[in-house]
Short mmCIF file of C-alpha atoms in Angstrom, two decimals:
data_model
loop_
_atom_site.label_atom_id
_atom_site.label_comp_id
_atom_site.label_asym_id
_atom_site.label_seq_id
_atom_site.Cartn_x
_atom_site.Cartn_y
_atom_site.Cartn_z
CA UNK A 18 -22.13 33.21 4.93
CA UNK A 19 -26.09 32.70 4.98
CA UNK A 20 -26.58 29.24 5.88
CA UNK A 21 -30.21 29.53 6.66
CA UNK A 22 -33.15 31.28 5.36
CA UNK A 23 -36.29 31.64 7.93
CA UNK A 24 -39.59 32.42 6.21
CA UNK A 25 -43.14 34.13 7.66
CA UNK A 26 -45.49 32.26 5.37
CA UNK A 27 -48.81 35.02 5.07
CA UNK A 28 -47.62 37.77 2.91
CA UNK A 29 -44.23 36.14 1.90
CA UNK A 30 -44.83 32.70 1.01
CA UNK A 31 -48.51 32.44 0.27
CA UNK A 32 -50.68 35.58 -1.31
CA UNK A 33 -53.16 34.59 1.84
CA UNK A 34 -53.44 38.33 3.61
CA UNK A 35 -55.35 40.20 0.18
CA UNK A 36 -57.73 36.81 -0.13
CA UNK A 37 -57.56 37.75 4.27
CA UNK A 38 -58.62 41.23 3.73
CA UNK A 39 -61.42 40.30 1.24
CA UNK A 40 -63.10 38.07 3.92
CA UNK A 41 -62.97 40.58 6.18
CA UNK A 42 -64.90 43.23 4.04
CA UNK A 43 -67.60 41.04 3.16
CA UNK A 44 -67.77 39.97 6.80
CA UNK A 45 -68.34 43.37 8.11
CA UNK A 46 -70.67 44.18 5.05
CA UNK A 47 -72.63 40.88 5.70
CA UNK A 48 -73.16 42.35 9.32
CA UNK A 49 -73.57 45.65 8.74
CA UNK A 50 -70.42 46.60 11.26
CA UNK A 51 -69.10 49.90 10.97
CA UNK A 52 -65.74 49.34 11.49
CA UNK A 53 -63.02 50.26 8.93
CA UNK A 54 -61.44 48.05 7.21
CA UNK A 55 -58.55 48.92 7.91
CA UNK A 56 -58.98 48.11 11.16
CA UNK A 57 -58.45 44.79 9.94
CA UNK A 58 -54.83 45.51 9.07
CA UNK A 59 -53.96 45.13 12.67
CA UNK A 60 -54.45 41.02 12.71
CA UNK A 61 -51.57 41.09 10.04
CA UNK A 62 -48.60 39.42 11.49
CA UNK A 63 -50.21 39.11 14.99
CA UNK A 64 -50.71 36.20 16.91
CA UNK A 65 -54.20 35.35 19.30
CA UNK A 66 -52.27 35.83 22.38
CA UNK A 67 -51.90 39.75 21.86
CA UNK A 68 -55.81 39.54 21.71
CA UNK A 69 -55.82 41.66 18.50
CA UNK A 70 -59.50 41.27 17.61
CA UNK A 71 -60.15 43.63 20.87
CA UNK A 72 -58.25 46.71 18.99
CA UNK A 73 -60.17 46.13 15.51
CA UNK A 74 -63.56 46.59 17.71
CA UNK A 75 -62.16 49.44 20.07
CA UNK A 76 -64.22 52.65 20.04
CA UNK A 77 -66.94 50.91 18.20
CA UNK A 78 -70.10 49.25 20.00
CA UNK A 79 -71.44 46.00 17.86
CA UNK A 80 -73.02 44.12 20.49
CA UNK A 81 -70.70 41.71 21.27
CA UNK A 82 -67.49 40.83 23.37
CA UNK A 83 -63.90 40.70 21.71
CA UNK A 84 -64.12 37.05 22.20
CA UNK A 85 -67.73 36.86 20.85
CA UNK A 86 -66.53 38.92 18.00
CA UNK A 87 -63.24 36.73 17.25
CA UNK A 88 -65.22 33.55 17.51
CA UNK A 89 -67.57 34.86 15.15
CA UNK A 90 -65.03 36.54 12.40
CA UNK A 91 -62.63 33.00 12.66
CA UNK A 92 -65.57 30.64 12.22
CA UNK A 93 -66.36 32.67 8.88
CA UNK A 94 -62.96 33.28 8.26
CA UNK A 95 -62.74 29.60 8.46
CA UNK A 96 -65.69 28.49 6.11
CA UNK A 97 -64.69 30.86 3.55
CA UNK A 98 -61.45 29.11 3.32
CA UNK A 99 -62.72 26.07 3.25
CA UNK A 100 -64.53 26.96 -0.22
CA UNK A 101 -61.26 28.17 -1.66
CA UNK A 102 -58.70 26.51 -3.95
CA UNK A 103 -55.59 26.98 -1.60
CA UNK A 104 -53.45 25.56 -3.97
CA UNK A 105 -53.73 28.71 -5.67
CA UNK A 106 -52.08 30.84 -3.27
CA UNK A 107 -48.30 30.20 -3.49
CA UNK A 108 -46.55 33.05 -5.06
CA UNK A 109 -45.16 31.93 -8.72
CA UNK A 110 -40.92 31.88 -7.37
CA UNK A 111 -41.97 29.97 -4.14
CA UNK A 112 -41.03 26.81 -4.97
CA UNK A 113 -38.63 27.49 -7.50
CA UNK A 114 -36.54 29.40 -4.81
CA UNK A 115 -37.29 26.85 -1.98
CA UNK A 116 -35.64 23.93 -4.34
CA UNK A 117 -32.46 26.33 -5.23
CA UNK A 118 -32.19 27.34 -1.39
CA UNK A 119 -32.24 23.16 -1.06
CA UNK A 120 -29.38 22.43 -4.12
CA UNK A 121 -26.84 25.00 -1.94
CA UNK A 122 -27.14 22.76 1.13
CA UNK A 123 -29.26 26.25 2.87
CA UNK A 124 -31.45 25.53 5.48
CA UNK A 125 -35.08 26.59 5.42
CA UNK A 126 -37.62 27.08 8.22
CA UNK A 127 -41.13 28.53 8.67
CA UNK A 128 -41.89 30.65 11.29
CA UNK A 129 -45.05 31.77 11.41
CA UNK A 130 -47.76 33.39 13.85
CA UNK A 131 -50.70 31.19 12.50
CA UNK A 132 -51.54 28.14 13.92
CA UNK A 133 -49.79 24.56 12.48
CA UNK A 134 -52.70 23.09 11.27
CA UNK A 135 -53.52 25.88 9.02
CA UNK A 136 -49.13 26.41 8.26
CA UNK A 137 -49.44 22.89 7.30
CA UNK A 138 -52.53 23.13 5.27
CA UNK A 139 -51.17 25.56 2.86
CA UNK A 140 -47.83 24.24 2.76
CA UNK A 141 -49.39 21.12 1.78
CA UNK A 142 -51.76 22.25 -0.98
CA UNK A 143 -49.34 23.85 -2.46
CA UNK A 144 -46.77 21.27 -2.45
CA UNK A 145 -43.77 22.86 -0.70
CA UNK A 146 -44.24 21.22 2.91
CA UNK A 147 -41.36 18.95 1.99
CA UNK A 148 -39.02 21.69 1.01
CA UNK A 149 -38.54 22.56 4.94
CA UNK A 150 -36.34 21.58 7.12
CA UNK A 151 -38.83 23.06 10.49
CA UNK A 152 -41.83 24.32 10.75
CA UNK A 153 -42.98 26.26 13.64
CA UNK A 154 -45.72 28.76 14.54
CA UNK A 155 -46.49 31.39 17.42
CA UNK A 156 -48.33 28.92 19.50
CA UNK A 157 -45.16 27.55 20.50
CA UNK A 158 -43.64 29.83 22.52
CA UNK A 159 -44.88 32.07 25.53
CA UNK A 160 -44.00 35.26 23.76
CA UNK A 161 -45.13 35.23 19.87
CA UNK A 162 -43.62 37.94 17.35
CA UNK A 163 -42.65 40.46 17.51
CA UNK A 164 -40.40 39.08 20.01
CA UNK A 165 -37.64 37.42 18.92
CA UNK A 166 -38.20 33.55 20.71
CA UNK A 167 -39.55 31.88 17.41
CA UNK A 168 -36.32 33.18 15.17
CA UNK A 169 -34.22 31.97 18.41
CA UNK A 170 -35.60 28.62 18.32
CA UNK A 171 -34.67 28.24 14.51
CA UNK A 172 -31.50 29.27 14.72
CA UNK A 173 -30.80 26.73 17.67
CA UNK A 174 -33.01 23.67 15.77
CA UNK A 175 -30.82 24.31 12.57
CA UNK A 176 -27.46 24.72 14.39
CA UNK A 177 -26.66 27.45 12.94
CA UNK A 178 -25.61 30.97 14.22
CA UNK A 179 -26.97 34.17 14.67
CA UNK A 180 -25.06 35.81 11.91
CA UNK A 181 -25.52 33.11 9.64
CA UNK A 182 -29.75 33.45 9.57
CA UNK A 183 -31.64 35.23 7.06
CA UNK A 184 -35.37 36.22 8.23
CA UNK A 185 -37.80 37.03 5.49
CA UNK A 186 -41.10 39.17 6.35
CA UNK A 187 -43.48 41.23 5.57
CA UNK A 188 -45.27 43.09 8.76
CA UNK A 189 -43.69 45.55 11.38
CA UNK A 190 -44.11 42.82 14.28
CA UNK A 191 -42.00 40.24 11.71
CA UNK A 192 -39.50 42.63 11.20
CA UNK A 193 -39.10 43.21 14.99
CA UNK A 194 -38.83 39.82 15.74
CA UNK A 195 -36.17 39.10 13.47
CA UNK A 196 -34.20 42.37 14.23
CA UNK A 197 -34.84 41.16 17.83
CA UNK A 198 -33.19 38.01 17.30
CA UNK A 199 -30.10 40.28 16.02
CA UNK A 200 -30.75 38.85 12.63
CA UNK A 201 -30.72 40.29 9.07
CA UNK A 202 -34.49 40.84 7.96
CA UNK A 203 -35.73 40.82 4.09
CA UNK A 204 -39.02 42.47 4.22
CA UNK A 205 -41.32 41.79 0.95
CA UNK A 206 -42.33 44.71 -0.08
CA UNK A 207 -45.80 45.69 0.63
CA UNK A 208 -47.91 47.94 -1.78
CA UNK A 209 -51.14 47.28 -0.32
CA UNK A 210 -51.72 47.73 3.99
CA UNK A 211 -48.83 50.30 4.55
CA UNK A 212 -46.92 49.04 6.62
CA UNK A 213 -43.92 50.48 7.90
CA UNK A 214 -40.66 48.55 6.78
CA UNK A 215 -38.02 50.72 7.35
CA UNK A 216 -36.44 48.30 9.94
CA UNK A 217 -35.45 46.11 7.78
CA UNK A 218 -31.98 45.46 5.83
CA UNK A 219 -33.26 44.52 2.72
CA UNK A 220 -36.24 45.13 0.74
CA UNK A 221 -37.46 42.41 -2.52
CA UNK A 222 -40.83 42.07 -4.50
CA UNK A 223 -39.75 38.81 -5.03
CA UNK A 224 -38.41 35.82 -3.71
CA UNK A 225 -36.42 34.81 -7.08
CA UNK A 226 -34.20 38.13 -5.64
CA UNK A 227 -32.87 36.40 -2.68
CA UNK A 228 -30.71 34.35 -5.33
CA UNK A 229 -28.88 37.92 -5.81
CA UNK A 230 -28.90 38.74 -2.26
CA UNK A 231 -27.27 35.19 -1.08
CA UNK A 232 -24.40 35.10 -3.90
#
């Protein structure tokens, strides 16, 4: 029996990595970088401490550092989320399934690789911070996904065991992490970065399906 569901919020929760991937294209428009865009793909699921801005820039010489370059990307990442209407970005069945997950006594976490302040920004514009019972984020823990520590530390905050977790991602370093922590993975399907999801036990386009999945 499932008695708790652990989410990734970018790609599952909130529609943040195509509004992501637009930012990204105007930034290296803006700048005249040649890099592909798809280069961008690697940040997706990552966390700072794997240094992933120095493979988007690898092979390509833009006159600046990987840590000049990341300073520069976040800080206009940053602005250009500042303009936008956040509370736009939850997927329609988020908070409809977060209130049924609540009404069978399941647990709910978020695990995510993005910092709190920004977790908790989103969760609160879109009014589903309170449907939680933990929120936690890569920065907590010496090894981020896709090691397994931040699914570990869920399943020991929520008192609940291994077999009884339910991880729900959308990138290859997610699904790692939660196959990792020996747990059964969801991945949301992607139809947009390719990623490769095969690692996963189940596969949904939406979170209304985990109501199926749990019965």
């Amino acid at each position: 029996m499932i008695k708790a569901v652990l989410f990734d919020l970018d790609g599952v929760l909130i529609d943040s990595e195509h509004l992501s991937q637009k930012i990204y294209e105007d930034f290296i428009r803006e700048n005249d970088y040649k890099i592909p865009v798809e280069r961008f793909y690697l940040l997706i699921g990552s966390h700072k401490r794997w240094n992933p801005f120095k493979k988007v820039i690898e092979g390509y010489d833009i006159g600046l550092t990987p840590e000049e370059f990341e300073q520069k990307i976040v800080s206009y990442r940053k602005e250009r989320f500042d303009q936008y209407d956040l509370s736009t970005l939850a997927f329609n069945d988020v908070k409809e399934t977060l209130i049924y997950l609540k009404e069978k006594g399941i647990r709910t976490a978020v695990a995510s690789s993005s910092g709190m302040d920004y977790v908790q920004r989103m969760l609160v514009a879109n009014k589903i911070a309170d449907l939680f019972d933990l929120k936690t984020t890569g920065d907590d823990f010496k090894r981020p996904k896709p090691e397994p520590d931040i699914y570990l530390y869920c399943r020991d905050k929520l008192a609940v065991e291994t077999d009884e977790c339910l991880v729900v991602e959308d990138s290859p370093l997610g699904i790692k992490a939660g196959k990792s922590a020996k747990m059964k993975v969801i991945a949301k399907r992607d139809h947009t970065f390719g990623f490769d999801q095969t690692a996963a036990d189940f596969f949904i386009d939406d979170l209304s399906e985990l109501k199926r999945i749990l019965r």
